[in-house]
Coordinates of C-alpha atoms in Angstrom, one line a residue:
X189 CA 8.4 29.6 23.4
X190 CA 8.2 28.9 19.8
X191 CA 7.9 25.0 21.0
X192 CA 5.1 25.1 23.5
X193 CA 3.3 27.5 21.5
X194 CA 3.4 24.7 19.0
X195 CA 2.5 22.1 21.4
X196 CA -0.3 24.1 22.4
X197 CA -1.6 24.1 18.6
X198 CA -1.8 20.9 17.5
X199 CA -3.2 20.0 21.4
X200 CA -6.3 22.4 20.6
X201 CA -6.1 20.5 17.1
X202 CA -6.6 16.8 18.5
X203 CA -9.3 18.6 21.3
X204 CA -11.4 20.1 18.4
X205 CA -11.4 16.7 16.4
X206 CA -12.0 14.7 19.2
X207 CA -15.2 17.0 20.0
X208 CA -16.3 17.3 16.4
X209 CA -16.4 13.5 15.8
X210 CA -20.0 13.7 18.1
X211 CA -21.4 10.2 18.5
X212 CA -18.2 8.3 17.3
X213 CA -16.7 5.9 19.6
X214 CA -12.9 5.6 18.7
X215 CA -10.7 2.8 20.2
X216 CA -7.0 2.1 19.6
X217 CA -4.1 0.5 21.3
X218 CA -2.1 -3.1 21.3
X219 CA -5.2 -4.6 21.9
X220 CA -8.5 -3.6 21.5
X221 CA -11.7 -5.8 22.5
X222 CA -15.6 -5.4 22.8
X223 CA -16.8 -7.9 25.2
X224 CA -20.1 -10.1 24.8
X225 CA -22.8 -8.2 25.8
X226 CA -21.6 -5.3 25.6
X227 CA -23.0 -3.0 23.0
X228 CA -21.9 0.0 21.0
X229 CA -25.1 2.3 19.9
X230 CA -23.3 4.5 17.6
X231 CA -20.2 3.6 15.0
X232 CA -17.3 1.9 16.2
X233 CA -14.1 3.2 14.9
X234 CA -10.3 0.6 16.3
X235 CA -7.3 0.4 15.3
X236 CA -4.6 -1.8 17.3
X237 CA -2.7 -5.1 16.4
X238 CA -5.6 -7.3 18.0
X239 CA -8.7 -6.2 17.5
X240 CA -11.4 -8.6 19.0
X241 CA -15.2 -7.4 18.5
X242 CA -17.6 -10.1 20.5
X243 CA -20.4 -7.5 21.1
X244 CA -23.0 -5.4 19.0
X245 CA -22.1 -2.6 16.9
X246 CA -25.2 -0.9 16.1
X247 CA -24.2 1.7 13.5
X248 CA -21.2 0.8 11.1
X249 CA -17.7 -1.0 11.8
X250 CA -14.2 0.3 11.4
X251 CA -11.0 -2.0 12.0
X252 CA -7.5 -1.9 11.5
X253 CA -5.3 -4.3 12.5
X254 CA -2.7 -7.4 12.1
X255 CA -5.5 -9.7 13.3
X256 CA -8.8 -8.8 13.3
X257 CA -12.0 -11.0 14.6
X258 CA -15.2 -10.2 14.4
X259 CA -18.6 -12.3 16.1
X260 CA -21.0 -9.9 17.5
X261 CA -23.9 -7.9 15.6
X262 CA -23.4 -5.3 13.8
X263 CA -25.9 -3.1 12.7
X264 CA -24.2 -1.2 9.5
X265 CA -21.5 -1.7 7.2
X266 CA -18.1 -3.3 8.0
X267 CA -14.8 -1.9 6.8
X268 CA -12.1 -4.1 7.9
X269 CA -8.0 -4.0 7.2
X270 CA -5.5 -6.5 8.8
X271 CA -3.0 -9.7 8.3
X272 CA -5.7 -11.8 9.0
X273 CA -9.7 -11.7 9.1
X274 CA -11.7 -13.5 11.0
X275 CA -15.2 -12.2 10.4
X276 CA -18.2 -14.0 11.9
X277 CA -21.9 -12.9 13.9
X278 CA -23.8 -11.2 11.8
X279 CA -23.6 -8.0 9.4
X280 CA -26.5 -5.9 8.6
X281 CA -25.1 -4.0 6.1
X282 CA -22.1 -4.2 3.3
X283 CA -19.0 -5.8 4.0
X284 CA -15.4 -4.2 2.5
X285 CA -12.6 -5.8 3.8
X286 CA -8.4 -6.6 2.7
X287 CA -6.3 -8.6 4.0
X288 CA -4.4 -11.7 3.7
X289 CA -6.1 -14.2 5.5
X290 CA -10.0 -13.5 5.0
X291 CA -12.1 -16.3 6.9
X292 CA -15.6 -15.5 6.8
X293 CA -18.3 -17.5 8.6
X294 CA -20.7 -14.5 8.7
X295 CA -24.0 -13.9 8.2
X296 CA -23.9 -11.4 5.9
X297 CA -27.4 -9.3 4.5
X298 CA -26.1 -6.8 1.9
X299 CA -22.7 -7.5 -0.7
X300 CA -19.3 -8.2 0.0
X301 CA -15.9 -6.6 -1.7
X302 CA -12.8 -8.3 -0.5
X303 CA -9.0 -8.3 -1.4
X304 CA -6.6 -10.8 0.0
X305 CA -4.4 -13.8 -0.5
X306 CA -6.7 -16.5 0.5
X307 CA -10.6 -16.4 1.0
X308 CA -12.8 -19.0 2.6
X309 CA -16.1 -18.6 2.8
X310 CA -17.4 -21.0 5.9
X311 CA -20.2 -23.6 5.4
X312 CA -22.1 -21.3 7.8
X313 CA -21.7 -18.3 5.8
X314 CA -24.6 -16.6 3.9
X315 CA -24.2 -13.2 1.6
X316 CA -27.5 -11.6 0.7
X317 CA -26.5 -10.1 -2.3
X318 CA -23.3 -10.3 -4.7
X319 CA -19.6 -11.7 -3.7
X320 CA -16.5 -9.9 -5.3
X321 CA -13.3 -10.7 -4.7
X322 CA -9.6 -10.4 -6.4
X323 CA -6.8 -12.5 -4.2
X324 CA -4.9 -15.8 -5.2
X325 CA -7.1 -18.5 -4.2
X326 CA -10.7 -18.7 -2.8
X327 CA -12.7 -21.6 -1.1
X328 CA -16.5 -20.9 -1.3
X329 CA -18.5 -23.4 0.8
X330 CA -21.1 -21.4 2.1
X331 CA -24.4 -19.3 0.6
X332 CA -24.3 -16.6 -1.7
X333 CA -27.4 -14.9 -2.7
X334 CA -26.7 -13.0 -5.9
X335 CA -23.9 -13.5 -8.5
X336 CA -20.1 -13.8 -7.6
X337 CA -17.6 -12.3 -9.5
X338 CA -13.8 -13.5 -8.9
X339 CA -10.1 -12.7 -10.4
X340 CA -8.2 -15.2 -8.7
X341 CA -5.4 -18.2 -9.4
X342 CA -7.6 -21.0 -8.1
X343 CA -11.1 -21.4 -7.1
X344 CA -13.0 -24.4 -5.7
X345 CA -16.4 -23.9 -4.9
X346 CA -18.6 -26.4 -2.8
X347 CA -21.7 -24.0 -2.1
X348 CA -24.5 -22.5 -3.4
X349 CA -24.5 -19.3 -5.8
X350 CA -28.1 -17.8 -6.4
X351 CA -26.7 -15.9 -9.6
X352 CA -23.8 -16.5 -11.8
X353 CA -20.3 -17.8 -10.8
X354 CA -18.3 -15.6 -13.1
X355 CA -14.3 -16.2 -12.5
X356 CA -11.2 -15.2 -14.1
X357 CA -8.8 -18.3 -13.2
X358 CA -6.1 -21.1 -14.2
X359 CA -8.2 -23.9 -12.6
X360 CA -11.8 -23.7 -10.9
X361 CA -13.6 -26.9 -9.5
X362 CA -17.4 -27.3 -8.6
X363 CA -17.2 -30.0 -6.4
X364 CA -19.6 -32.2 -5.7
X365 CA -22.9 -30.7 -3.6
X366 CA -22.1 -27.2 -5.3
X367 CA -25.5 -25.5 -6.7
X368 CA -25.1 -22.9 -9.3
X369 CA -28.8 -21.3 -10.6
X370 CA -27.1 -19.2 -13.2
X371 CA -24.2 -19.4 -15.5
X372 CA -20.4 -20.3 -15.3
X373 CA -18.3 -18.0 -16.9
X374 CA -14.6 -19.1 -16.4
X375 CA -12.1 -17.1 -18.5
X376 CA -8.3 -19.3 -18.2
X377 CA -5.6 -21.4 -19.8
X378 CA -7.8 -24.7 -18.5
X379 CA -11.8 -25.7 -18.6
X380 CA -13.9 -26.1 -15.2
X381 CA -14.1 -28.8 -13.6
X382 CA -17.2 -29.8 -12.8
X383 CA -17.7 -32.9 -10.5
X384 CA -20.7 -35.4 -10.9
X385 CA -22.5 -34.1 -7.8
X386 CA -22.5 -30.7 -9.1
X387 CA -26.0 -29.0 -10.5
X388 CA -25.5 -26.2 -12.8
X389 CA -29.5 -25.1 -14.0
X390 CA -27.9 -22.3 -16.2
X391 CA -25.1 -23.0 -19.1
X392 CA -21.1 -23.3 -19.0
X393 CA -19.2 -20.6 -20.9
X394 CA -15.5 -21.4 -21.3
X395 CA -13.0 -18.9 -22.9
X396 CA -9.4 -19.8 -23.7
X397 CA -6.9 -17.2 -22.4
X398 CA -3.3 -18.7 -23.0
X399 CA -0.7 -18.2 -20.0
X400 CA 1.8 -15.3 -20.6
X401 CA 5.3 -16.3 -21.2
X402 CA 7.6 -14.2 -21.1
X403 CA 9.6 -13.4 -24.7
X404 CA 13.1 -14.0 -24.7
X405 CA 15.4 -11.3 -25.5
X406 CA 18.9 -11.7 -27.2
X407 CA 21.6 -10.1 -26.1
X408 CA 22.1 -7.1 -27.5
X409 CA 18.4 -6.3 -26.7
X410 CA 19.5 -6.5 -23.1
X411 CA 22.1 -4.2 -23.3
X412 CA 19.8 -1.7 -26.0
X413 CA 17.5 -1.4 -22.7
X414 CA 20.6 -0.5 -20.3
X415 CA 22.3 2.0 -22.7
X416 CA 18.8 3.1 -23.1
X417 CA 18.3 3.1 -18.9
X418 CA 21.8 5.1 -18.5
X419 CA 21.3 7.5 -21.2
X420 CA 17.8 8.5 -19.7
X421 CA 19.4 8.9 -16.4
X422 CA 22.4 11.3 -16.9
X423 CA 19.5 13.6 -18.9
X424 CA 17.8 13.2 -15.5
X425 CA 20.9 14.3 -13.8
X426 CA 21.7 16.5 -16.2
X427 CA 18.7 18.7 -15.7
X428 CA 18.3 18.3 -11.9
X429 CA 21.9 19.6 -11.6
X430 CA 21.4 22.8 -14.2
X431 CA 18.0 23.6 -13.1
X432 CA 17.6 23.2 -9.7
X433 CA 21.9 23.4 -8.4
X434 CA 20.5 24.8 -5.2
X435 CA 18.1 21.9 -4.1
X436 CA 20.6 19.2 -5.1
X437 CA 23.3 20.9 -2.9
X438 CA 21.0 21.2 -0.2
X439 CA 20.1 17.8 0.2
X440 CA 23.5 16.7 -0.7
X441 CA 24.8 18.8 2.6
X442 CA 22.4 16.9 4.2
X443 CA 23.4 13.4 3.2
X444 CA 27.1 14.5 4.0
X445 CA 26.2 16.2 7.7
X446 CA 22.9 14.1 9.2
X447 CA 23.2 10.9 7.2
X448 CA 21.6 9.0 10.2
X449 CA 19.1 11.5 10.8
X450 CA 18.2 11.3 7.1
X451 CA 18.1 7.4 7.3
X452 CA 15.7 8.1 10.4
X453 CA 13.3 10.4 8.6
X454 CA 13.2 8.2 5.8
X455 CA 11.7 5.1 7.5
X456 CA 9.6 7.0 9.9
X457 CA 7.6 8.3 6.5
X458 CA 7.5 4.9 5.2
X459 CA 6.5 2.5 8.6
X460 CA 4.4 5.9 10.4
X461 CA 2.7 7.8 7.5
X462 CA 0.6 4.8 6.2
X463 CA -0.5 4.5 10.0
X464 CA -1.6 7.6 10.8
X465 CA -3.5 8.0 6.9
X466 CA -5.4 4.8 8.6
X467 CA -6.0 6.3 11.8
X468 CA -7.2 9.8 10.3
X469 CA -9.5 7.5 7.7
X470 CA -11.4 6.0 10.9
X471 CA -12.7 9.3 11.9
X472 CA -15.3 11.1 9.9
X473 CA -13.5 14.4 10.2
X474 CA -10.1 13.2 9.6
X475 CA -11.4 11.3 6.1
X476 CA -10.2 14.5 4.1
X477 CA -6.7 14.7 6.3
X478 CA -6.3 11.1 5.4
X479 CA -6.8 11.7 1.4
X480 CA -4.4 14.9 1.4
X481 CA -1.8 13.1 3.5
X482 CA -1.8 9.6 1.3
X483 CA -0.7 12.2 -1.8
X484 CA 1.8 13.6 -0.3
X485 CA 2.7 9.8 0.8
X486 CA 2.5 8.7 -2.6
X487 CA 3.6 12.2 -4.2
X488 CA 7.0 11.9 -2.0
X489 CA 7.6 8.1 -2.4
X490 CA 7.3 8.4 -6.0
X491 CA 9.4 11.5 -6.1
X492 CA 12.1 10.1 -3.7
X493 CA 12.3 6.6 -6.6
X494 CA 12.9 8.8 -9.5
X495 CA 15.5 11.2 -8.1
X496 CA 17.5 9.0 -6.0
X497 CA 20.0 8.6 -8.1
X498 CA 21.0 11.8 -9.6
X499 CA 21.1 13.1 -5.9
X500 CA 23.3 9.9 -4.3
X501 CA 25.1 10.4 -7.5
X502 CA 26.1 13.8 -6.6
X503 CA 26.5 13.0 -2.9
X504 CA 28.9 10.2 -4.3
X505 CA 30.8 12.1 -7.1
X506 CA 31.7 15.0 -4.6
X507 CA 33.0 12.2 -2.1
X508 CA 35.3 10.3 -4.5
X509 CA 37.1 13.3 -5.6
X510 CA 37.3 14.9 -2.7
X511 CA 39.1 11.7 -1.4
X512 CA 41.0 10.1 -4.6
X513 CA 40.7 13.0 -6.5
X514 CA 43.9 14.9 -4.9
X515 CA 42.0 18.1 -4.1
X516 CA 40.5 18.0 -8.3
X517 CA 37.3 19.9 -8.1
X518 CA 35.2 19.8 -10.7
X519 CA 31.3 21.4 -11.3
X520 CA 28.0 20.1 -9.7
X521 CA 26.6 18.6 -13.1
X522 CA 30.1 16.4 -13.7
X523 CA 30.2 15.2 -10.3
X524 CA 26.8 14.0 -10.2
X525 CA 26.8 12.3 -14.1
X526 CA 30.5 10.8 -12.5
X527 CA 28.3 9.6 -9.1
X528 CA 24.8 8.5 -11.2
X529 CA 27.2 6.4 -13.4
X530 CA 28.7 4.3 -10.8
X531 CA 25.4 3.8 -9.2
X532 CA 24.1 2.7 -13.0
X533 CA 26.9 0.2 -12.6
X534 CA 26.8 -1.5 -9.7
X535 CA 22.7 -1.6 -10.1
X536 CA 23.3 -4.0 -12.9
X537 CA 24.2 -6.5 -10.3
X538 CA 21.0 -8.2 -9.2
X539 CA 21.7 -8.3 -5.2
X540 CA 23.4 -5.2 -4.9
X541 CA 20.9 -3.2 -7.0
X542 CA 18.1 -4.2 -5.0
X543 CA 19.6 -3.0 -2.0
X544 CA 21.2 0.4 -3.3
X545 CA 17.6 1.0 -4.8
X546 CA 15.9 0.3 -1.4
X547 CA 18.3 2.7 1.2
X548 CA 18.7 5.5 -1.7
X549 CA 14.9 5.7 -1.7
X550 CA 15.0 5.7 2.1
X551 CA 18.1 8.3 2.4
X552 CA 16.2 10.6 -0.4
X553 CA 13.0 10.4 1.4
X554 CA 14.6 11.3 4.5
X555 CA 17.0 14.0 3.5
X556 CA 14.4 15.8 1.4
X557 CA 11.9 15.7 4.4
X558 CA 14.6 17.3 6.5
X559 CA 14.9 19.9 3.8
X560 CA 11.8 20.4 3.8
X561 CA 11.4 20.8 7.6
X562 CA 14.4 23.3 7.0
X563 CA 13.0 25.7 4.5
X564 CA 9.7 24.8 3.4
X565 CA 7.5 24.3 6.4
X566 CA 9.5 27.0 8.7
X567 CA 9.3 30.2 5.8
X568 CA 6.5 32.2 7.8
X569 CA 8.9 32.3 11.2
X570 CA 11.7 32.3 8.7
X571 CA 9.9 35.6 7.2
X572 CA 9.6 37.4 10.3
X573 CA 13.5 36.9 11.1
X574 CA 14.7 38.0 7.9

């Protein structure tokens, strides 16, 4: 009863958001596509692994995916996420967009924001206004109108930039048929260069920033930092077992009956969450679902990394005694300095940190969200019962 009365909640939930999102159109799947000729009037919301737009948008566009290409008309802004970004036709509006391959051939009227890896901006491509854009490298061959603004490792630009070319970068070339009307502002460890066929109507402004290098640390520095490290981490343990015994034993009982389950919960958070906050984000109505749930996202991620220790640690002192230990028992706070210890230890190896650190986050994660689901999100029904 309790189950379908449940079922019949969140149904009425997903029915009422559905109706409230009025004009929306809302598309999601393996693959979604919008055919040539075929034309949206309102705002297009899709999210899918392919997402393929060839006809008009006349409102603003929304798309999430691994690969996402774009050719039609679109009438408003475009907010685009994906692997790699294909974006082409033309864009009436702003364009905000992340992703790791960003091709744009577009013809853009308002600004553009972008974050990637690598950014090429087509011989084709024009931007009304200003360009931004932090990544690793960016090829600019096409038109922008207003200034550009870049923090990137490399830069070569070939086109034409109707303000200034402001970049933060180890090397940036103007090749030959670029046209700059304002300045160059290049902050780096190496001047621009600037090829013969280049025109620059407005000055050059180099400023030296040296590379960081890393300082080298003696030995006893090194191991300062690790007593340091340890010492911070039995207080951690310390207090986590003194003032909160009962949530350490709980999740501890979990580790020691559903450790698969936990395992389970854990990456379901990490791989599912960060879909559904993207799926929520494309409807209107969903924006403020989207923000509450990417706290808790963030709030339980970062909460799962600082206390993964002290609770494997108990979950692993209890173990080793109650196996080597011949039947010694000791309290919660000494079995879980005795477990944290070991896991300080072998994290000092490179490999075999890295990999405790990854599936202790995972197995925290999950074994607190079962707790959770346990005690937390059941205490009205709980309530009634007791």
């Amino acid at each position: 009863m309790l189950k379908s009365r449940r079922m019949l909640f969140w149904g009425l939930v997903v029915f009422i958001l559905i109706m409230l999102a009025g004009p929306v159109l809302a598309a999601g799947g393996d693959r979604v596509t919008l055919e040539a000729g075929q034309v949206v009037n309102d705002d297009f919301y899709a999210a899918g692994r392919m997402i393929r737009i060839q006809g008009d948008v006349k409102g603003d566009l929304m798309a999430a995916g691994e690969t996402v290409t774009g050719a039609g008309r679109t009438g408003g802004d475009v907010l685009a996420a994906g692997r790699f970004l294909d974006l082409g036709g033309s864009i009436s509006g702003d364009v905000r967009a992340a992703g790791q391959v960003i091709n744009i051939t577009a013809n853009v009227d308002k600004a553009m924001t972008l974050f990637g890896q690598q950014l090429t901006l087509g011989p084709a491509a024009r931007v009304g206004r200003n360009l931004i854009y932090a990544g690793e490298n960016m090829d600019l061959d096409g038109t922008v109108g207003g200034n550009v603004r870049a923090w990137v490792n490399t830069a070569a630009v070939s086109g034409q930039v109707g303000g200034n070319l402001e970049v933060d970068a180890t090397r940036l070339d103007v090749l030959p048929g670029a046209r700059i009307n304002g300045d160059i502002v290049l902050r780096g460890p190496n001047p621009p260069q600037i090829a013969p066929g280049a025109v620059v109507q407005g000055q050059v402004r180099y400023t030296t920033v040296a590379p960081e290098t890393p300082a080298r640390r003696t030995w006893w520095q090194v191991l300062g930092q690790q007593l340091l490290a340890l010492i911070k981490l039995l207080a951690l343990a310390s207090l986590l077992a003194l003032l909160a015994a009962p949530f350490l034993e709980a999740l501890v009982k979990v580790l020691q009956q559903k450790p698969w389950s936990g395992l389970g919960a854990g990456l379901g958070w990490i791989v599912l969450a960060p879909l559904a906050i993207i799926l929520l984000a494309l409807v209107v109505v969903g924006q403020s679902v989207a923000g509450l749930l990417g706290i808790a996202y963030l709030a339980l991620l970062f909460g799962a990394g600082l206390l993964f220790k002290p609770i494997l640690g108990a979950f692993l002192g209890h173990w080793l005694l109650a196996r080597f230990g011949g039947g010694r028992q000791l309290s919660l706070i000494w079995e879980t300095l005795l477990g944290a210890t070991i896991l300080w230890l072998l994290g000092l190896i490179p490999v075999v940190g890295t990999i405790i650190t990854i599936l202790g986050v995972i197995f925290t994660l999950g074994s607190g969200l079962i707790w959770l689901g346990r005690h937390v999100l059941a205490w009205p029904r709980r309530a009634v019962v007791e």
